[in-house]
Amino acid sequence: MFVVGISPEGLTVRCKTYSCMTCGNDFTIIKGETFIKSGIAGLHEALCSGRLEVLSSTPGEFCFIHYSHRTGNVYFGVDRLGRQSLFYYVRGKLLAVSDDFWELAEYISVGLSNVDPQSVKEFVGLNYPLFYGTFIKDLYFMPPATYACYSSSSGELRLTQYWDIRYSPDYSISLSDAVEQMDAALDETFKQIKALNPYASYGVGLSGGLDSRLIPHYALKNDMPIRSFIIGESRPHKIFLSRDHSSARKIAQFYRIHHVEVEWNWDSFEKKMSRDVRRFPMGASQFFITVSNGVPTFDVLLTGASGMIVGSEIPNTVVSMSRNELLRAIISHCSLIGKSSGFIPKAIRGIREIIGVSGPAQKNTIDRLKDFFSREEFDIVMDKFSSFVTSEFAKGKTNLDVFQTYFVFFLGSRNRLGAFESLQGLRKAYSIYTSAVLDASLKWPSEYLLDRVVLKETIKRIVPGVADIEAQDHRPPIVSGVRSGLGIRMLSMVKYLVRGAGVGRHEIWAKRRDYRRFAHSILRRPNPLFHSLFDHDRMQSFLRDNPRLFEKLVKAKVILDLIDSGDYKKLCALEPEPKEALTVWTL
């Protein structure tokens, strides 16, 4: 971890883990890796010579900060997909930059007076503080594909977006062509990962989904020793193995890889919460879906985050949506409020989907947000979303461009530590969906992205042996296609209902008596800001209908308690000693 601060008193650098390259009084800190031959050294050379334009053509997952003593300027930024998080704080003539939220909070010594109440409410109701905000006023995430220049003489900070998401569909590309491009991009990605970690062992979280069908194929093809695991509840109905676990076992058996089933509660609640808040404080709650105890030993984790790049979550009607419909789709997708949960609503939705009947819409999510936020808070939320959509359309973007910009840039950039089974940074990790895959997908016709057509077709053609394994949800195996008969769809639904879901059972786990006791013990602790924002009686209807909201509320309370007490400083102190000695410069 590193923190760099610059103020009228001078420049201070604390670098605990990463090599700091110096040239005279200039220095560069780079965290992460690049998929180019010149590697980090080449990026360092480009930064020193002021050639920041190379960032747009530098694949990899990295963040950097560079100080030029001659000009007094500080440059910092992140890779195209923002996979390596970087935070910055600027107020007056003070600039502080760090790769760790809590390290930066400690550096500026925050308390409750520094907390932004609006961001706290957005964090609970919408999964994240909106548009790169955090709990702390003037402390932000660095946006993906962006670098900043800070002048120590004038105190001016300028952010430059050096690359953007924009689809340029080539309608001459057939589905077969797209599959070939996907196959080539994935194979090249695995070759690059193997070259960077030639002697590593690899792990993959098998959830029974689409990504976990492809990762073992390309890993084994590139001679990467692999182990798999699944985190969840293996027998939700006490008798039958869950649908997810059953499919994961079949995938592991097909590839002949070592597979481990880890129960979601094998770590203590205290340990799970502490790790979630320490590793991923400004993201969605990972309390129920990450465990360290029982996970097999390996060096590098391979994940499918963010599947949005290949079409996950894109509405089928995105191309024809009006601007207002697009705005509502984006807001509704990330909201934790107004979505029916539980067995009966899900079963009804599944049955309607099977028989091809569209049911009545759920109570409008935006109307529910009006109930959750105060009028002023709600207006701020809507203004942020509206401003984003308006500014993106002003660039001449299409609906798909705008939707994917929000979800790949804003949500996808968090997925390094926020994806399912990410282990929250406990292992070195790579996403299989690198910029190579994104670059290919930007040229596909939109219909290839909807319902992840290319991804599914790649599985069917490249690894047909796993295409007939049951899907993770109630749908038939992907080899059946979207036009599978009613009987096949009904049978798949029955099997799903009998076995039940084994992962992502937040609604069920959040209602467990032991978790509720643990959660309420946290919520009862005094905290003036928290209790002024969340009235206990008023919140009951929201929490009853939205178990995930309850989970997020508890996480927010823990974070505010740490800030109020100052105990967040202990989180940094408890980090294991770095391999390299602590380096401190004052220039």
mmCIF file of N, CA and C in Angstrom, residues 370-479:
data_model
loop_
_atom_site.group_PDB
_atom_site.id
_atom_site.type_symbol
_atom_site.label_atom_id
_atom_site.label_comp_id
_atom_site.label_asym_id
_atom_site.label_seq_id
_atom_site.Cartn_x
_atom_site.Cartn_y
_atom_site.Cartn_z
ATOM 1 N N LYS A 370 -38.030 7.024 -3.491
ATOM 2 C CA LYS A 370 -38.579 8.265 -2.930
ATOM 3 C C LYS A 370 -38.934 8.084 -1.461
ATOM 4 N N ASP A 371 -39.370 6.871 -1.120
ATOM 5 C CA ASP A 371 -39.708 6.595 0.277
ATOM 6 C C ASP A 371 -38.456 6.450 1.139
ATOM 7 N N PHE A 372 -37.394 5.917 0.548
ATOM 8 C CA PHE A 372 -36.169 5.658 1.305
ATOM 9 C C PHE A 372 -35.378 6.941 1.543
ATOM 10 N N PHE A 373 -35.220 7.739 0.504
ATOM 11 C CA PHE A 373 -34.477 8.994 0.627
ATOM 12 C C PHE A 373 -35.421 10.128 1.036
ATOM 13 N N SER A 374 -34.861 11.136 1.668
ATOM 14 C CA SER A 374 -35.634 12.356 1.868
ATOM 15 C C SER A 374 -35.814 13.014 0.494
ATOM 16 N N ARG A 375 -36.706 13.996 0.425
ATOM 17 C CA ARG A 375 -36.963 14.647 -0.860
ATOM 18 C C ARG A 375 -35.686 15.275 -1.417
ATOM 19 N N GLU A 376 -34.924 15.929 -0.558
ATOM 20 C CA GLU A 376 -33.682 16.564 -1.008
ATOM 21 C C GLU A 376 -32.669 15.514 -1.463
ATOM 22 N N GLU A 377 -32.540 14.431 -0.681
ATOM 23 C CA GLU A 377 -31.604 13.364 -1.051
ATOM 24 C C GLU A 377 -31.996 12.724 -2.372
ATOM 25 N N PHE A 378 -33.297 12.486 -2.550
ATOM 26 C CA PHE A 378 -33.777 11.865 -3.786
ATOM 27 C C PHE A 378 -33.494 12.759 -4.995
ATOM 28 N N ASP A 379 -33.720 14.060 -4.853
ATOM 29 C CA ASP A 379 -33.448 14.985 -5.950
ATOM 30 C C ASP A 379 -31.974 14.966 -6.337
ATOM 31 N N ILE A 380 -31.098 14.844 -5.352
ATOM 32 C CA ILE A 380 -29.656 14.788 -5.625
ATOM 33 C C ILE A 380 -29.320 13.508 -6.389
ATOM 34 N N VAL A 381 -29.906 12.380 -5.958
ATOM 35 C CA VAL A 381 -29.680 11.110 -6.643
ATOM 36 C C VAL A 381 -30.109 11.195 -8.105
ATOM 37 N N MET A 382 -31.333 11.680 -8.333
ATOM 38 C CA MET A 382 -31.853 11.758 -9.693
ATOM 39 C C MET A 382 -31.030 12.715 -10.545
ATOM 40 N N ASP A 383 -30.562 13.797 -9.932
ATOM 41 C CA ASP A 383 -29.752 14.764 -10.677
ATOM 42 C C ASP A 383 -28.417 14.149 -11.091
ATOM 43 N N LYS A 384 -27.829 13.340 -10.219
ATOM 44 C CA LYS A 384 -26.562 12.691 -10.562
ATOM 45 C C LYS A 384 -26.737 11.739 -11.739
ATOM 46 N N PHE A 385 -27.776 10.901 -11.673
ATOM 47 C CA PHE A 385 -28.018 9.965 -12.771
ATOM 48 C C PHE A 385 -28.372 10.717 -14.061
ATOM 49 N N SER A 386 -29.236 11.711 -13.962
ATOM 50 C CA SER A 386 -29.667 12.458 -15.149
ATOM 51 C C SER A 386 -28.493 13.187 -15.795
ATOM 52 N N SER A 387 -27.642 13.771 -14.973
ATOM 53 C CA SER A 387 -26.475 14.490 -15.499
ATOM 54 C C SER A 387 -25.541 13.537 -16.222
ATOM 55 N N PHE A 388 -25.369 12.344 -15.661
ATOM 56 C CA PHE A 388 -24.512 11.358 -16.301
ATOM 57 C C PHE A 388 -25.061 10.976 -17.668
ATOM 58 N N VAL A 389 -26.341 10.612 -17.728
ATOM 59 C CA VAL A 389 -26.937 10.189 -18.994
ATOM 60 C C VAL A 389 -26.897 11.323 -20.017
ATOM 61 N N THR A 390 -27.231 12.523 -19.592
ATOM 62 C CA THR A 390 -27.222 13.670 -20.502
ATOM 63 C C THR A 390 -25.832 13.937 -21.059
ATOM 64 N N SER A 391 -24.821 13.902 -20.195
ATOM 65 C CA SER A 391 -23.449 14.178 -20.637
ATOM 66 C C SER A 391 -22.940 13.102 -21.588
ATOM 67 N N GLU A 392 -23.354 11.844 -21.365
ATOM 68 C CA GLU A 392 -22.914 10.769 -22.261
ATOM 69 C C GLU A 392 -23.594 10.884 -23.624
ATOM 70 N N PHE A 393 -24.871 11.227 -23.649
ATOM 71 C CA PHE A 393 -25.561 11.419 -24.925
ATOM 72 C C PHE A 393 -24.991 12.624 -25.674
ATOM 73 N N ALA A 394 -24.515 13.608 -24.927
ATOM 74 C CA ALA A 394 -23.928 14.791 -25.571
ATOM 75 C C ALA A 394 -22.666 14.435 -26.353
ATOM 76 N N LYS A 395 -22.064 13.288 -26.035
ATOM 77 C CA LYS A 395 -20.886 12.822 -26.767
ATOM 78 C C LYS A 395 -21.263 12.072 -28.046
ATOM 79 N N GLY A 396 -22.582 11.978 -28.301
ATOM 80 C CA GLY A 396 -23.027 11.256 -29.484
ATOM 81 C C GLY A 396 -23.139 9.763 -29.272
ATOM 82 N N LYS A 397 -23.307 9.333 -28.026
ATOM 83 C CA LYS A 397 -23.348 7.909 -27.714
ATOM 84 C C LYS A 397 -24.733 7.323 -27.940
ATOM 85 N N THR A 398 -24.758 6.006 -28.132
ATOM 86 C CA THR A 398 -26.011 5.270 -28.250
ATOM 87 C C THR A 398 -26.455 4.781 -26.883
ATOM 88 N N ASN A 399 -27.667 4.212 -26.823
ATOM 89 C CA ASN A 399 -28.164 3.637 -25.567
ATOM 90 C C ASN A 399 -27.202 2.595 -25.016
ATOM 91 N N LEU A 400 -26.717 1.716 -25.901
ATOM 92 C CA LEU A 400 -25.807 0.656 -25.454
ATOM 93 C C LEU A 400 -24.510 1.251 -24.926
ATOM 94 N N ASP A 401 -23.994 2.276 -25.602
ATOM 95 C CA ASP A 401 -22.780 2.945 -25.123
ATOM 96 C C ASP A 401 -22.970 3.467 -23.703
ATOM 97 N N VAL A 402 -24.087 4.149 -23.497
ATOM 98 C CA VAL A 402 -24.340 4.779 -22.196
ATOM 99 C C VAL A 402 -24.519 3.725 -21.112
ATOM 100 N N PHE A 403 -25.322 2.702 -21.400
ATOM 101 C CA PHE A 403 -25.568 1.652 -20.409
ATOM 102 C C PHE A 403 -24.270 0.964 -20.022
ATOM 103 N N GLN A 404 -23.470 0.594 -21.011
ATOM 104 C CA GLN A 404 -22.223 -0.112 -20.725
ATOM 105 C C GLN A 404 -21.176 0.799 -20.088
ATOM 106 N N THR A 405 -21.189 2.069 -20.421
ATOM 107 C CA THR A 405 -20.268 2.997 -19.752
ATOM 108 C C THR A 405 -20.534 3.009 -18.256
ATOM 109 N N TYR A 406 -21.813 3.076 -17.899
ATOM 110 C CA TYR A 406 -22.134 3.073 -16.470
ATOM 111 C C TYR A 406 -21.739 1.756 -15.813
ATOM 112 N N PHE A 407 -22.125 0.640 -16.418
ATOM 113 C CA PHE A 407 -21.943 -0.634 -15.733
ATOM 114 C C PHE A 407 -20.529 -1.175 -15.825
ATOM 115 N N VAL A 408 -19.818 -0.928 -16.909
ATOM 116 C CA VAL A 408 -18.430 -1.399 -16.999
ATOM 117 C C VAL A 408 -17.501 -0.464 -16.240
ATOM 118 N N PHE A 409 -17.683 0.847 -16.436
ATOM 119 C CA PHE A 409 -16.806 1.806 -15.770
ATOM 120 C C PHE A 409 -17.119 1.928 -14.284
ATOM 121 N N PHE A 410 -18.389 2.142 -13.964
ATOM 122 C CA PHE A 410 -18.717 2.457 -12.575
ATOM 123 C C PHE A 410 -18.831 1.224 -11.694
ATOM 124 N N LEU A 411 -19.521 0.187 -12.180
ATOM 125 C CA LEU A 411 -19.674 -1.020 -11.370
ATOM 126 C C LEU A 411 -18.557 -2.025 -11.639
ATOM 127 N N GLY A 412 -18.229 -2.229 -12.894
ATOM 128 C CA GLY A 412 -17.210 -3.228 -13.244
ATOM 129 C C GLY A 412 -15.855 -2.926 -12.667
ATOM 130 N N SER A 413 -15.539 -1.628 -12.504
ATOM 131 C CA SER A 413 -14.229 -1.269 -11.969
ATOM 132 C C SER A 413 -14.055 -1.712 -10.527
ATOM 133 N N ARG A 414 -15.152 -1.996 -9.828
ATOM 134 C CA ARG A 414 -15.066 -2.440 -8.434
ATOM 135 C C ARG A 414 -14.894 -3.968 -8.330
ATOM 136 N N ASN A 415 -15.004 -4.660 -9.441
ATOM 137 C CA ASN A 415 -15.141 -6.114 -9.376
ATOM 138 C C ASN A 415 -13.887 -6.875 -8.977
ATOM 139 N N ARG A 416 -12.754 -6.211 -8.931
ATOM 140 C CA ARG A 416 -11.558 -6.924 -8.509
ATOM 141 C C ARG A 416 -11.726 -7.480 -7.097
ATOM 142 N N LEU A 417 -12.358 -6.686 -6.233
ATOM 143 C CA LEU A 417 -12.588 -7.134 -4.867
ATOM 144 C C LEU A 417 -14.059 -7.388 -4.589
ATOM 145 N N GLY A 418 -14.924 -7.090 -5.557
ATOM 146 C CA GLY A 418 -16.345 -7.204 -5.304
ATOM 147 C C GLY A 418 -17.044 -8.325 -6.024
ATOM 148 N N ALA A 419 -16.344 -9.039 -6.907
ATOM 149 C CA ALA A 419 -16.992 -10.120 -7.639
ATOM 150 C C ALA A 419 -17.235 -11.308 -6.719
ATOM 151 N N PHE A 420 -18.220 -12.121 -7.099
ATOM 152 C CA PHE A 420 -18.510 -13.318 -6.314
ATOM 153 C C PHE A 420 -17.267 -14.205 -6.241
ATOM 154 N N GLU A 421 -16.972 -14.692 -5.049
ATOM 155 C CA GLU A 421 -15.812 -15.548 -4.796
ATOM 156 C C GLU A 421 -14.492 -14.867 -5.154
ATOM 157 N N SER A 422 -14.431 -13.527 -4.998
ATOM 158 C CA SER A 422 -13.188 -12.812 -5.280
ATOM 159 C C SER A 422 -12.155 -13.024 -4.180
ATOM 160 N N LEU A 423 -12.604 -13.499 -3.016
ATOM 161 C CA LEU A 423 -11.751 -13.666 -1.829
ATOM 162 C C LEU A 423 -11.182 -12.343 -1.341
ATOM 163 N N GLN A 424 -11.702 -11.233 -1.865
ATOM 164 C CA GLN A 424 -11.403 -9.893 -1.347
ATOM 165 C C GLN A 424 -9.906 -9.611 -1.204
ATOM 166 N N GLY A 425 -9.173 -9.968 -2.222
ATOM 167 C CA GLY A 425 -7.766 -9.624 -2.223
ATOM 168 C C GLY A 425 -6.877 -10.540 -1.420
ATOM 169 N N LEU A 426 -7.414 -11.654 -0.922
ATOM 170 C CA LEU A 426 -6.582 -12.597 -0.171
ATOM 171 C C LEU A 426 -5.646 -13.374 -1.085
ATOM 172 N N ARG A 427 -5.933 -13.375 -2.387
ATOM 173 C CA ARG A 427 -5.061 -13.992 -3.393
ATOM 174 C C ARG A 427 -4.833 -12.979 -4.511
ATOM 175 N N LYS A 428 -3.714 -13.095 -5.172
ATOM 176 C CA LYS A 428 -3.508 -12.351 -6.402
ATOM 177 C C LYS A 428 -4.579 -12.799 -7.388
ATOM 178 N N ALA A 429 -5.167 -11.869 -8.146
ATOM 179 C CA ALA A 429 -6.319 -12.235 -8.973
ATOM 180 C C ALA A 429 -6.261 -11.576 -10.334
ATOM 181 N N TYR A 430 -6.844 -12.260 -11.311
ATOM 182 C CA TYR A 430 -6.995 -11.729 -12.662
ATOM 183 C C TYR A 430 -8.411 -11.994 -13.151
ATOM 184 N N SER A 431 -8.926 -11.069 -13.929
ATOM 185 C CA SER A 431 -10.171 -11.302 -14.642
ATOM 186 C C SER A 431 -9.835 -11.857 -16.013
ATOM 187 N N ILE A 432 -10.655 -12.794 -16.494
ATOM 188 C CA ILE A 432 -10.440 -13.325 -17.844
ATOM 189 C C ILE A 432 -10.960 -12.347 -18.891
ATOM 190 N N TYR A 433 -11.798 -11.389 -18.462
ATOM 191 C CA TYR A 433 -12.357 -10.425 -19.403
ATOM 192 C C TYR A 433 -11.518 -9.151 -19.375
ATOM 193 N N THR A 434 -10.382 -9.221 -20.044
ATOM 194 C CA THR A 434 -9.454 -8.104 -20.095
ATOM 195 C C THR A 434 -9.847 -7.167 -21.227
ATOM 196 N N SER A 435 -9.007 -6.162 -21.443
ATOM 197 C CA SER A 435 -9.282 -5.204 -22.516
ATOM 198 C C SER A 435 -9.267 -5.868 -23.888
ATOM 199 N N ALA A 436 -8.576 -7.006 -24.035
ATOM 200 C CA ALA A 436 -8.565 -7.712 -25.322
ATOM 201 C C ALA A 436 -9.957 -8.207 -25.673
ATOM 202 N N VAL A 437 -10.658 -8.756 -24.682
ATOM 203 C CA VAL A 437 -12.025 -9.221 -24.905
ATOM 204 C C VAL A 437 -12.948 -8.025 -25.150
ATOM 205 N N LEU A 438 -12.761 -6.957 -24.378
ATOM 206 C CA LEU A 438 -13.588 -5.772 -24.553
ATOM 207 C C LEU A 438 -13.399 -5.177 -25.944
ATOM 208 N N ASP A 439 -12.152 -5.073 -26.401
ATOM 209 C CA ASP A 439 -11.889 -4.497 -27.721
ATOM 210 C C ASP A 439 -12.595 -5.285 -28.823
ATOM 211 N N ALA A 440 -12.610 -6.604 -28.680
ATOM 212 C CA ALA A 440 -13.297 -7.425 -29.676
ATOM 213 C C ALA A 440 -14.800 -7.189 -29.625
ATOM 214 N N SER A 441 -15.361 -7.134 -28.409
ATOM 215 C CA SER A 441 -16.812 -7.014 -28.261
ATOM 216 C C SER A 441 -17.343 -5.668 -28.735
ATOM 217 N N LEU A 442 -16.505 -4.635 -28.739
ATOM 218 C CA LEU A 442 -16.950 -3.312 -29.170
ATOM 219 C C LEU A 442 -17.302 -3.275 -30.654
ATOM 220 N N LYS A 443 -16.894 -4.294 -31.389
ATOM 221 C CA LYS A 443 -17.175 -4.337 -32.830
ATOM 222 C C LYS A 443 -18.310 -5.288 -33.175
ATOM 223 N N TRP A 444 -18.838 -5.984 -32.172
ATOM 224 C CA TRP A 444 -19.911 -6.932 -32.452
ATOM 225 C C TRP A 444 -21.250 -6.205 -32.597
ATOM 226 N N PRO A 445 -22.113 -6.714 -33.456
ATOM 227 C CA PRO A 445 -23.498 -6.212 -33.470
ATOM 228 C C PRO A 445 -24.136 -6.400 -32.095
ATOM 229 N N SER A 446 -25.016 -5.506 -31.711
ATOM 230 C CA SER A 446 -25.568 -5.519 -30.351
ATOM 231 C C SER A 446 -26.272 -6.826 -30.022
ATOM 232 N N GLU A 447 -26.889 -7.483 -31.018
ATOM 233 C CA GLU A 447 -27.610 -8.729 -30.739
ATOM 234 C C GLU A 447 -26.676 -9.852 -30.284
ATOM 235 N N TYR A 448 -25.378 -9.717 -30.533
ATOM 236 C CA TYR A 448 -24.423 -10.730 -30.070
ATOM 237 C C TYR A 448 -24.130 -10.575 -28.578
ATOM 238 N N LEU A 449 -24.377 -9.388 -28.049
ATOM 239 C CA LEU A 449 -24.134 -9.141 -26.628
ATOM 240 C C LEU A 449 -25.359 -9.470 -25.783
ATOM 241 N N LEU A 450 -26.551 -9.195 -26.321
ATOM 242 C CA LEU A 450 -27.764 -9.436 -25.556
ATOM 243 C C LEU A 450 -27.868 -10.915 -25.199
ATOM 244 N N ASP A 451 -28.195 -11.165 -23.923
ATOM 245 C CA ASP A 451 -28.301 -12.525 -23.394
ATOM 246 C C ASP A 451 -26.991 -13.300 -23.565
ATOM 247 N N ARG A 452 -25.880 -12.581 -23.681
ATOM 248 C CA ARG A 452 -24.525 -13.173 -23.780
ATOM 249 C C ARG A 452 -24.450 -14.241 -24.874
ATOM 250 N N VAL A 453 -24.964 -13.902 -26.040
ATOM 251 C CA VAL A 453 -25.036 -14.859 -27.153
ATOM 252 C C VAL A 453 -23.662 -15.392 -27.526
ATOM 253 N N VAL A 454 -22.659 -14.500 -27.658
ATOM 254 C CA VAL A 454 -21.325 -14.941 -28.070
ATOM 255 C C VAL A 454 -20.690 -15.827 -26.997
ATOM 256 N N LEU A 455 -20.855 -15.448 -25.738
ATOM 257 C CA LEU A 455 -20.293 -16.252 -24.649
ATOM 258 C C LEU A 455 -20.888 -17.658 -24.661
ATOM 259 N N LYS A 456 -22.194 -17.755 -24.788
ATOM 260 C CA LYS A 456 -22.848 -19.063 -24.804
ATOM 261 C C LYS A 456 -22.432 -19.872 -26.036
ATOM 262 N N GLU A 457 -22.345 -19.191 -27.175
ATOM 263 C CA GLU A 457 -21.957 -19.889 -28.394
ATOM 264 C C GLU A 457 -20.511 -20.354 -28.315
ATOM 265 N N THR A 458 -19.668 -19.588 -27.662
ATOM 266 C CA THR A 458 -18.271 -19.993 -27.471
ATOM 267 C C THR A 458 -18.194 -21.273 -26.651
ATOM 268 N N ILE A 459 -18.984 -21.352 -25.604
ATOM 269 C CA ILE A 459 -19.013 -22.572 -24.784
ATOM 270 C C ILE A 459 -19.490 -23.755 -25.609
ATOM 271 N N LYS A 460 -20.555 -23.560 -26.374
ATOM 272 C CA LYS A 460 -21.116 -24.668 -27.156
ATOM 273 C C LYS A 460 -20.145 -25.171 -28.215
ATOM 274 N N ARG A 461 -19.353 -24.277 -28.793
ATOM 275 C CA ARG A 461 -18.458 -24.673 -29.872
ATOM 276 C C ARG A 461 -17.075 -25.085 -29.390
ATOM 277 N N ILE A 462 -16.581 -24.400 -28.355
ATOM 278 C CA ILE A 462 -15.215 -24.669 -27.888
ATOM 279 C C ILE A 462 -15.188 -25.803 -26.871
ATOM 280 N N VAL A 463 -16.166 -25.824 -25.962
ATOM 281 C CA VAL A 463 -16.209 -26.871 -24.932
ATOM 282 C C VAL A 463 -17.625 -27.456 -24.877
ATOM 283 N N PRO A 464 -18.039 -28.181 -25.897
ATOM 284 C CA PRO A 464 -19.416 -28.697 -25.919
ATOM 285 C C PRO A 464 -19.724 -29.647 -24.771
ATOM 286 N N GLY A 465 -18.681 -30.237 -24.175
ATOM 287 C CA GLY A 465 -18.891 -31.195 -23.096
ATOM 288 C C GLY A 465 -19.492 -30.590 -21.840
ATOM 289 N N VAL A 466 -19.403 -29.252 -21.665
ATOM 290 C CA VAL A 466 -20.006 -28.614 -20.487
ATOM 291 C C VAL A 466 -21.243 -27.808 -20.857
ATOM 292 N N ALA A 467 -21.587 -27.793 -22.133
ATOM 293 C CA ALA A 467 -22.740 -27.006 -22.574
ATOM 294 C C ALA A 467 -24.063 -27.647 -22.191
ATOM 295 N N ASP A 468 -24.054 -28.969 -21.956
ATOM 296 C CA ASP A 468 -25.310 -29.644 -21.613
ATOM 297 C C ASP A 468 -25.503 -29.793 -20.107
ATOM 298 N N ILE A 469 -24.601 -29.191 -19.307
ATOM 299 C CA ILE A 469 -24.759 -29.195 -17.853
ATOM 300 C C ILE A 469 -25.787 -28.126 -17.485
ATOM 301 N N GLU A 470 -26.637 -28.435 -16.500
ATOM 302 C CA GLU A 470 -27.713 -27.516 -16.118
ATOM 303 C C GLU A 470 -27.164 -26.119 -15.814
ATOM 304 N N ALA A 471 -27.976 -25.121 -16.171
ATOM 305 C CA ALA A 471 -27.608 -23.735 -15.893
ATOM 306 C C ALA A 471 -27.613 -23.494 -14.385
ATOM 307 N N GLN A 472 -27.056 -22.357 -13.981
ATOM 308 C CA GLN A 472 -26.989 -22.032 -12.557
ATOM 309 C C GLN A 472 -28.369 -21.711 -11.995
ATOM 310 N N ASP A 473 -29.254 -21.189 -12.843
ATOM 311 C CA ASP A 473 -30.597 -20.845 -12.388
ATOM 312 C C ASP A 473 -31.599 -21.871 -12.908
ATOM 313 N N HIS A 474 -32.855 -21.472 -13.097
ATOM 314 C CA HIS A 474 -33.915 -22.399 -13.479
ATOM 315 C C HIS A 474 -33.946 -22.711 -14.970
ATOM 316 N N ARG A 475 -33.097 -22.055 -15.762
ATOM 317 C CA ARG A 475 -33.153 -22.237 -17.209
ATOM 318 C C ARG A 475 -32.559 -23.577 -17.630
ATOM 319 N N PRO A 476 -32.940 -24.071 -18.809
ATOM 320 C CA PRO A 476 -32.361 -25.322 -19.328
ATOM 321 C C PRO A 476 -30.893 -25.128 -19.658
ATOM 322 N N PRO A 477 -30.144 -26.209 -19.888
ATOM 323 C CA PRO A 477 -28.744 -26.077 -20.305
ATOM 324 C C PRO A 477 -28.641 -25.222 -21.561
ATOM 325 N N ILE A 478 -27.529 -24.511 -21.718
ATOM 326 C CA ILE A 478 -27.400 -23.590 -22.846
ATOM 327 C C ILE A 478 -27.405 -24.314 -24.183
ATOM 328 N N VAL A 479 -27.067 -25.602 -24.198
ATOM 329 C CA VAL A 479 -27.082 -26.337 -25.459
ATOM 330 C C VAL A 479 -28.498 -26.465 -25.987
#
